[in-house]
Amino acid sequence: MARVFITGSSEGLGLLAGQIIQEEGHAVTLHARNDARAADARAALPGCQAVAVGDVSTLSGMRAVAEQANALGTFDAVIHNVGIGYQERRRDETPDGVERVFAVNVLAPYVLTALMHRPRRLVYLSSGMHRGGTPSLDDPQWTTRRWNGAEAYADSKLWDIVLAFAVARRWPDARSNALEPGWVPTRMGGAGAPDDLTEGAVTQAWLAVSDDPAANVTGESFFHRKRRSPHPATRDPALQDGLLAHCAALSGVTLPPMT
Ligand SMILES: NC(=O)c1ccc[n+]([C@@H]2O[C@H](COP(=O)([O-])OP(=O)(O)OC[C@H]3O[C@@H](n4cnc5c(N)ncnc54)[C@H](OP(=O)(O)O)[C@@H]3O)[C@@H](O)[C@H]2O)c1
């Protein structure tokens, strides 16, 4: 039995992945932004081991979630599923001065990766939209570019793959992978989304717990349990190191080296 932690899992793909993983006999810890949403998560998955609580748009919320997770021990797998977007009308900053889409979609997975006891498997949620992202650290906080919510989301999902691959390089003993779930009808995806909802959650569950040799790799990106080539820039070690340095500068948290 594996112990799996899933961020942003009070509803949507994270909750669905939790349901799939629990049905397969594993222990699932969910994560919600506040106590009310934690109660919703518990009601939706009554057998879950625990629900960590914290708004991961803020650094204090990220730290609080990492502390709660660490108090529960070391997880076998962590699924970095939390996400917002993809069409915010205006640029918004968190109380820490970080552009909000970047804070939730990129900085939160970075900080949780760095602060949580290291799992054997790490799974990062990207999107097919990452292919339209800009692989440049010239203006990751959208301070000089004219705001475009869809592009900011696409950038954040590109950074999620860059982060997964950076972690794979940094921690070769772990399995760190990314995936595209398809465009599926969650609150984010919208009721008219064309792809299969369950299929959208299966790959994150599979990467987290399956013994299938195809899932036991590192530094890869997937779509529906098959490898799918990501934007080529995600393989660039300089871009990976640049993202880690940017996240470290924003958060004051450094990704530990392999020990
Ligand atoms: N749906 C799609 O078509 C699609 C396509 C490609 C990629 N993805 C990716 O899949 C992942 C899950 O998306 P989804 O469609 O399941 O989205 P969703 O239905 O909107 O669910 C998002 C989850 O994240 C939580 N969350 C958001 N901001 C948070 C914060 N600051 N602190 C704590 N929790 C927070 C939400 O909690 P609340 O309910 O309290 O807000 C909710 O539980 C995301 O990374 C997304 O980018 C989705």
XYZ file of C-alpha atoms and ligand atoms in Angstrom:
307
model
C 0.000 0.000 0.000
C 1.384 3.376 -1.028
C 0.778 6.674 0.784
C -0.109 9.423 -1.660
C -0.498 13.190 -1.124
C -2.490 15.179 -3.702
C -2.533 18.988 -3.754
C -5.657 20.929 -4.729
C -7.889 17.922 -4.273
C -11.143 19.263 -2.807
C -12.685 18.797 -6.261
C -11.796 18.185 -9.894
C -8.972 16.024 -11.208
C -7.116 15.878 -7.876
C -10.140 14.504 -6.021
C -10.867 12.074 -8.845
C -7.270 10.811 -8.770
C -7.651 10.360 -5.003
C -10.778 8.276 -5.535
C -9.022 6.083 -8.106
C -5.932 5.613 -5.910
C -7.996 4.815 -2.814
C -10.115 2.290 -4.740
C -6.853 0.550 -5.660
C -6.152 0.069 -1.934
C -3.734 2.920 -1.244
C -3.847 5.584 1.478
C -4.695 9.056 0.230
C -4.123 12.438 1.873
C -6.005 15.301 0.264
C -5.375 19.055 0.410
C -7.893 21.908 0.554
C -7.608 25.703 0.813
C -9.577 26.082 4.097
C -11.549 24.147 6.688
C -14.848 24.380 4.785
C -13.270 22.951 1.633
C -11.508 20.305 3.735
C -14.921 19.196 5.008
C -16.114 18.989 1.384
C -13.053 16.890 0.504
C -13.609 14.518 3.452
C -17.268 14.117 2.470
C -16.269 13.334 -1.109
C -13.631 10.783 -0.083
C -14.672 9.506 3.375
C -11.875 6.922 3.613
C -9.060 9.398 3.075
C -6.233 9.338 5.593
C -6.168 13.105 6.222
C -6.767 16.490 4.618
C -4.028 19.130 4.790
C -5.364 22.690 4.887
C -3.787 25.815 3.416
C -4.187 28.417 0.706
C -1.128 27.786 -1.450
C -1.315 31.148 -3.195
C 0.718 32.479 -0.240
C 4.146 31.442 0.995
C 2.795 31.037 4.533
C 0.064 28.717 3.188
C 2.635 26.677 1.232
C 4.783 26.328 4.370
C 1.771 25.374 6.481
C 0.785 22.633 4.032
C 4.352 21.286 3.926
C 4.472 21.213 7.737
C 1.174 19.314 7.976
C 2.315 16.861 5.307
C 5.645 16.278 7.071
C 3.858 15.714 10.385
C 2.145 12.775 8.667
C 5.499 11.232 7.671
C 7.047 10.622 4.269
C 4.698 9.987 1.361
C 5.505 7.462 -1.343
C 4.130 9.811 -3.991
C 3.103 13.455 -4.223
C 0.843 14.668 -7.018
C 1.275 18.403 -7.632
C -2.194 18.942 -9.032
C -3.252 22.326 -7.629
C -3.924 24.864 -10.342
C -5.846 27.981 -11.335
C -6.416 29.792 -14.605
C -6.721 29.684 -17.495
C -8.370 32.931 -18.462
C -7.838 35.447 -15.649
C -8.862 38.817 -17.054
C -6.231 40.861 -15.260
C -2.859 40.416 -13.648
C -3.157 39.918 -9.908
C -0.495 39.656 -7.215
C -0.551 37.607 -4.039
C 0.306 39.293 -0.694
C 3.905 38.095 -1.305
C 4.050 40.149 -4.517
C 4.018 37.107 -6.813
C 1.818 37.000 -9.929
C -1.096 34.818 -8.796
C -1.183 32.178 -11.570
C 2.563 31.670 -11.176
C 2.222 31.508 -7.372
C -0.363 28.712 -7.355
C 0.669 26.790 -10.460
C 4.473 26.982 -10.227
C 5.763 28.400 -6.939
C 3.497 26.188 -4.780
C 4.696 22.934 -6.386
C 8.289 24.191 -6.157
C 8.052 25.125 -2.454
C 6.191 21.931 -1.530
C 8.737 19.865 -3.454
C 11.550 21.580 -1.578
C 10.009 21.506 1.913
C 8.185 18.176 2.060
C 10.010 14.993 3.032
C 11.179 13.617 -0.294
C 8.821 11.041 -1.847
C 9.953 8.359 -4.276
C 7.560 9.629 -6.944
C 6.607 13.176 -7.904
C 3.897 13.953 -10.448
C 3.302 17.427 -11.917
C 0.120 18.464 -13.735
C 0.779 20.286 -16.979
C -1.529 20.931 -19.939
C -1.458 20.673 -23.711
C -1.579 24.469 -23.572
C 2.043 24.474 -22.371
C 3.069 24.245 -26.041
C 1.911 27.846 -26.452
C 3.944 28.971 -23.432
C 6.987 31.247 -23.635
C 10.152 29.401 -22.543
C 11.933 32.490 -21.293
C 12.729 33.908 -17.876
C 12.809 37.484 -19.186
C 9.441 38.344 -17.597
C 8.020 35.344 -15.702
C 6.011 37.647 -13.409
C 4.323 39.497 -16.284
C 5.549 42.900 -15.064
C 6.483 44.224 -18.522
C 4.415 42.089 -20.894
C 0.830 43.103 -21.685
C -1.325 40.696 -19.616
C -2.906 37.717 -21.345
C -4.564 35.206 -18.987
C -4.448 32.281 -21.402
C -0.762 32.894 -22.106
C 0.042 33.263 -18.397
C -1.625 29.901 -17.804
C 0.227 28.334 -20.767
C 3.518 29.674 -19.351
C 2.725 28.227 -15.917
C 2.022 24.791 -17.393
C 5.292 24.955 -19.361
C 7.087 25.764 -16.085
C 5.441 22.727 -14.450
C 7.189 20.424 -16.937
C 10.450 22.358 -16.590
C 10.136 21.891 -12.807
C 9.411 18.162 -13.132
C 12.475 17.708 -15.340
C 14.660 19.901 -13.101
C 13.705 17.734 -10.128
C 14.395 14.589 -12.159
C 17.884 15.897 -12.910
C 18.510 17.056 -9.346
C 17.215 13.895 -7.646
C 18.060 10.940 -9.936
C 16.961 8.454 -7.276
C 13.359 9.764 -7.463
C 10.810 9.460 -10.285
C 9.701 12.905 -11.332
C 7.310 13.161 -14.269
C 4.724 15.491 -15.798
C 1.479 14.879 -17.640
C -1.235 16.480 -19.728
C -4.704 15.349 -18.576
C -6.538 16.480 -21.721
C -9.230 19.179 -21.772
C -11.772 17.729 -19.367
C -15.050 18.988 -17.826
C -14.007 20.094 -14.345
C -14.772 23.554 -12.949
C -11.591 24.751 -14.662
C -12.158 22.885 -17.910
C -15.809 23.968 -18.210
C -18.894 21.874 -18.928
C -18.236 21.767 -22.676
C -14.719 20.308 -22.443
C -14.423 17.530 -25.030
C -12.121 14.944 -23.390
C -12.959 12.104 -21.001
C -12.951 13.234 -17.334
C -11.971 9.903 -15.776
C -9.230 9.317 -18.323
C -7.876 12.751 -17.316
C -7.251 11.528 -13.756
C -6.030 8.004 -14.527
C -2.529 9.008 -15.651
C -1.697 10.911 -12.460
C -2.887 7.933 -10.392
C -0.880 5.540 -12.592
C 2.331 7.584 -12.304
C 1.865 7.769 -8.521
C 1.262 4.110 -7.680
C 1.511 1.714 -10.620
C 4.152 -1.028 -10.817
C 3.904 -0.876 -14.621
C 7.503 -0.409 -15.901
C 6.213 2.299 -18.228
C 5.214 4.374 -15.173
C 8.487 3.752 -13.361
C 10.620 6.185 -15.306
C 11.805 9.707 -14.603
C 12.051 12.953 -16.517
C 9.202 12.150 -18.909
C 5.895 13.724 -19.882
C 2.702 11.739 -20.501
C -0.758 11.892 -22.003
C -3.170 9.059 -21.207
C -0.383 6.760 -19.933
C 1.684 7.210 -23.094
C 4.806 9.331 -23.382
C 4.154 12.527 -25.300
C 6.981 14.851 -26.326
C 6.716 18.157 -24.479
C 7.913 21.562 -25.696
C 11.633 20.954 -26.461
C 12.721 23.883 -24.256
C 11.609 21.922 -21.167
C 14.727 19.745 -21.656
C 17.097 22.732 -21.485
C 19.209 22.429 -18.285
C 19.884 26.194 -18.287
C 16.152 26.945 -18.352
C 15.577 24.366 -15.605
C 18.276 25.884 -13.402
C 16.956 29.364 -14.170
C 13.455 28.418 -13.036
C 14.794 26.888 -9.808
C 16.797 30.070 -9.150
C 13.760 32.292 -9.849
C 11.557 30.250 -7.496
C 14.281 30.259 -4.830
C 14.596 34.051 -5.101
C 10.818 34.525 -4.805
C 10.360 32.117 -1.907
C 13.643 32.068 -0.007
C 13.405 28.278 -0.235
C 16.144 26.244 -1.936
C 15.590 22.854 -3.509
C 17.851 20.532 -1.521
C 20.539 18.644 -3.465
C 20.513 14.861 -3.606
C 21.703 13.409 -0.306
N -9.586 20.636 -16.516
C -8.800 20.624 -17.564
O -9.272 20.551 -18.708
C -7.318 20.679 -17.400
C -6.537 20.628 -18.560
C -5.150 20.659 -18.439
C -4.565 20.723 -17.193
N -5.345 20.794 -16.088
C -4.665 20.889 -14.787
O -5.196 19.934 -13.878
C -5.079 20.411 -12.532
C -6.416 20.285 -11.837
O -7.367 21.078 -12.550
P -8.937 20.883 -12.399
O -9.493 20.973 -13.756
O -9.238 19.720 -11.552
O -9.309 22.254 -11.635
P -10.500 22.581 -10.615
O -11.653 21.692 -10.874
O -10.678 24.054 -10.680
O -9.873 22.166 -9.192
C -8.775 22.858 -8.696
C -8.503 22.421 -7.289
O -7.392 23.194 -6.792
C -7.795 23.855 -5.593
N -7.122 25.139 -5.441
C -7.034 26.163 -6.330
N -6.354 27.186 -5.801
C -5.980 26.811 -4.561
C -5.268 27.443 -3.519
N -4.785 28.689 -3.646
N -5.049 26.755 -2.377
C -5.547 25.524 -2.208
N -6.256 24.866 -3.165
C -6.475 25.519 -4.311
C -9.282 24.045 -5.739
O -9.854 24.318 -4.492
P -11.163 25.308 -4.415
O -12.286 24.509 -4.981
O -11.276 25.624 -2.973
O -10.838 26.500 -5.280
C -9.670 22.686 -6.350
O -9.715 21.692 -5.355
C -4.566 21.857 -12.643
O -3.179 21.886 -12.397
C -4.846 22.224 -14.093
O -3.961 23.210 -14.577
C -6.706 20.768 -16.153
